[in-house]
Amino acid sequence: MRVAFLGLGIMGGPMAANLVKAGHEVSVWNRTPKSIEGATTAATPAEAAKGKEAVWVCVSDTKAVQSVLFGAQGAIHGLESGAVVVDSSTISPSASINIMEGLQEKGCEFLDAPVTGSKVAAESGSLIFMIGGAVHNIERVEPLLRAMGKKVIHMGENGKGLSAKLAQNMNIVFMYEGLCESLTLARKLGVAPEKMFELIEASMIRSGVAEYKKPFILNQDYSPNFPLKLMHKDIHLMLDAARENDVKLPGLAEIDKVIYEEAASRPGFDDLDYAVTIALLEEMAGLRTKAKVS
Ligand code: NAP
């Protein structure tokens, strides 16, 4: 297929590379100039979108998506009627509906298609897509989804992919926080993290989150797979969605206030992986002096 890919960060870079590897004709654009071997590099989102059957977006947040699609040099100025735009950024479900309406005015189709699997799955082409939008549009981009992912779940109409993504990421926040609080208490009581992981893996509390984060925790490696600022952004999207829909999330509000607001106030933490939040818990428990960023 002829496809444009906008946003070549931790996720978008390898996703675009996998489209090239699968033999698609790819044009890429990134705000800070970047290229992908085998793809043509466009000077603007509008130039990238010109003549394409599909335009894929994967940028940080709601404002960034609005800018790459509707800004002065946005994709809307290059998109042809009938093209399908797919957004894999994690943004506000309600803002995503407004984005869909803006694209429909131009005669374009839209899917919200956030992903889970992080950097490793983006690189290996084994992401899980959760999609909101019409089935016939999912079918149109199926060869692209197959090149980047191992599973596609249709969540319902537009916006429902993002609603599912926020609910799913909320689980990750709680599971990681639970893991780190338990490891911190164990260490303070004299049990080593390695021993705790042996126990966790053998028992019913084993989890993908514990398995994925174990080497990073044990090596105190907080290099970004999923930067803290993006998880913090997602927590605010969850709390906003809860407020808009009269849902109480007391546990999440507390984790935001005590852990993520504090972490975000530390110089340099925002760009590290959210795994660094364990360093704050260890500091609070007197297990280390002020948590360092490297
Ligand atoms: P990232 O590495 O920080 O990359 C962010 C990308 O967005 C970069 O290409 C950046 O361009 C671009 N960008 C930011 N602000 C922009 C703006 N105003 N205009 C145009 N481009 C802008 O983030 P990522 O990890 O790839 O995440 C991308 C999206 O996927 C986010 O919504 C994130 O929540 C979601 N996600 C991430 C993961 C993960 O594990 N990393 C997993 C699932 C979902 P520059 O290079 O110029 O800064």
Coordinates of N, CA, C and O and ligand atoms in Angstrom, one line a residue, residues 7-12 29-32 34 58-61 63-64 67-68 88-90 115-116 118-119 165 225-227 229-230 233-234, ligand 1:
G7 N 5.5 10.8 12.7 CA 5.9 10.6 14.1 C 6.8 9.3 14.2 O 6.3 8.2 14.1
L8 N 8.1 9.6 14.4 CA 9.1 8.5 14.4 C 9.8 8.4 15.7 O 11.0 8.3 15.8
G9 N 9.0 8.4 16.8 CA 9.5 8.2 18.1 C 9.8 6.8 18.5 O 10.0 6.0 17.6
I10 N 9.8 6.5 19.8 CA 10.2 5.1 20.3 C 9.2 4.1 19.6 O 9.7 3.0 19.2
M11 N 8.0 4.5 19.4 CA 7.0 3.5 18.8 C 6.9 3.7 17.3 O 7.0 2.7 16.5
G12 N 6.8 4.9 16.8 CA 6.5 5.2 15.4 C 7.7 4.8 14.5 O 7.5 4.3 13.4
W29 N 7.5 11.3 8.0 CA 7.8 12.7 8.5 C 7.9 12.7 10.0 O 7.1 11.9 10.7
N30 N 8.8 13.4 10.5 CA 9.0 13.6 11.9 C 9.3 15.1 12.2 O 9.9 15.7 11.4
R31 N 8.7 15.6 13.3 CA 9.0 17.1 13.6 C 10.4 17.4 13.6 O 10.9 18.3 13.0
T32 N 11.2 16.6 14.4 CA 12.7 16.7 14.3 C 13.2 15.8 13.2 O 12.9 14.6 13.3
K34 N 14.1 13.1 10.7 CA 14.6 11.8 10.9 C 14.2 11.0 9.6 O 13.3 11.4 8.9
C58 N 1.6 8.5 14.9 CA 2.0 8.1 16.2 C 2.8 9.1 16.9 O 4.0 9.1 16.8
V59 N 2.2 10.1 17.5 CA 2.9 11.2 18.2 C 2.4 11.3 19.7 O 1.6 10.5 20.1
S60 N 3.0 12.2 20.4 CA 2.9 12.2 21.9 C 1.5 12.3 22.5 O 1.0 11.5 23.2
D61 N 0.8 13.4 22.1 CA -0.5 13.7 22.8 C -1.5 14.3 21.9 O -1.3 14.5 20.7
K63 N -2.6 17.4 21.5 CA -2.2 18.6 20.7 C -1.3 18.3 19.5 O -1.4 18.9 18.5
A64 N -0.4 17.3 19.7 CA 0.5 16.9 18.7 C -0.3 16.3 17.5 O 0.0 16.6 16.3
S67 N -2.0 19.0 15.6 CA -1.0 19.8 14.9 C -0.6 19.1 13.6 O -0.5 19.7 12.5
V68 N -0.3 17.8 13.7 CA 0.2 17.1 12.5 C -0.9 16.9 11.4 O -0.7 16.8 10.2
S88 N -2.4 6.0 16.1 CA -2.0 5.0 17.1 C -1.4 5.8 18.4 O -0.9 5.2 19.3
S89 N -1.6 7.1 18.4 CA -1.2 7.9 19.6 C -2.3 7.6 20.7 O -3.4 7.3 20.4
T90 N -1.8 7.7 22.0 CA -2.8 7.6 23.1 C -3.2 9.0 23.4 O -2.4 9.8 23.9
V115 N -2.1 1.3 20.7 CA -1.4 0.0 20.7 C -0.9 -0.3 22.2 O -0.8 0.6 23.0
T116 N -0.7 -1.6 22.4 CA 0.0 -2.0 23.6 C 1.1 -3.0 23.2 O 1.0 -3.6 22.2
S118 N 4.6 -1.8 23.9 CA 5.8 -1.0 24.1 C 6.9 -1.2 23.1 O 6.6 -1.8 22.0
K119 N 8.1 -0.7 23.4 CA 9.2 -0.6 22.4 C 9.5 -2.0 21.8 O 9.7 -2.1 20.6
K165 N -7.9 1.5 25.6 CA -6.5 1.8 25.9 C -6.3 2.4 27.2 O -5.4 2.0 28.0
N225 N 11.6 3.1 27.7 CA 10.7 2.2 26.8 C 9.4 2.9 26.7 O 8.9 3.1 25.6
F226 N 8.9 3.3 27.8 CA 7.7 4.1 27.9 C 8.0 5.3 28.8 O 7.9 5.1 30.1
P227 N 8.3 6.5 28.3 CA 8.7 7.6 29.1 C 7.7 8.0 30.2 O 6.5 7.9 30.0
K229 N 6.8 10.8 31.3 CA 5.9 11.9 30.9 C 4.7 11.4 30.2 O 3.6 11.9 30.3
L230 N 4.9 10.3 29.4 CA 3.8 9.7 28.6 C 2.8 9.0 29.5 O 1.6 9.0 29.4
K233 N 0.9 11.6 31.3 CA -0.1 12.1 30.4 C -1.3 11.1 30.4 O -2.5 11.6 30.5
D234 N -1.0 9.8 30.3 CA -2.1 8.9 30.2 C -3.0 8.9 31.5 O -4.2 8.7 31.5
Ligands
NAP1 P1 8.2 9.4 21.9 O1 9.4 8.5 21.7 O2 8.4 10.5 23.0 O3 7.9 10.1 20.5 C1 6.9 11.2 20.4 C2 6.8 11.5 19.0 O4 5.8 12.6 18.9 C3 8.1 12.1 18.3 O5 8.1 11.7 17.0 C4 7.9 13.6 18.5 O6 8.6 14.4 17.6 C5 6.4 13.7 18.2 N1 5.8 15.0 18.7 C6 5.7 15.4 20.0 N2 5.0 16.6 20.0 C7 4.8 16.9 18.7 C8 4.2 18.0 18.1 N3 3.7 19.1 18.8 N4 4.1 18.0 16.7 C9 4.6 17.0 16.0 N5 5.2 15.9 16.5 C10 5.3 15.9 17.9 O7 6.9 8.7 22.2 P2 6.4 7.2 21.9 O8 6.8 6.3 23.0 O9 6.8 6.8 20.5 O10 4.8 7.3 22.0 C11 4.0 7.8 20.9 C12 2.6 7.6 21.3 O11 2.3 6.2 21.5 C13 2.2 8.3 22.6 O12 0.8 8.7 22.6 C14 2.3 7.2 23.7 O13 1.5 7.4 24.8 C15 1.8 6.0 22.9 N6 2.3 4.7 23.3 C16 3.7 4.5 23.7 C17 4.1 3.3 24.2 C18 5.5 3.1 24.6 O14 5.7 2.0 25.3 N7 6.5 3.9 24.3 C19 3.2 2.2 24.2 C20 1.9 2.4 23.8 C21 1.5 3.6 23.3 P3 10.1 14.8 18.0 O15 11.0 13.7 17.6 O16 10.3 16.0 17.1 O17 10.1 15.1 19.4

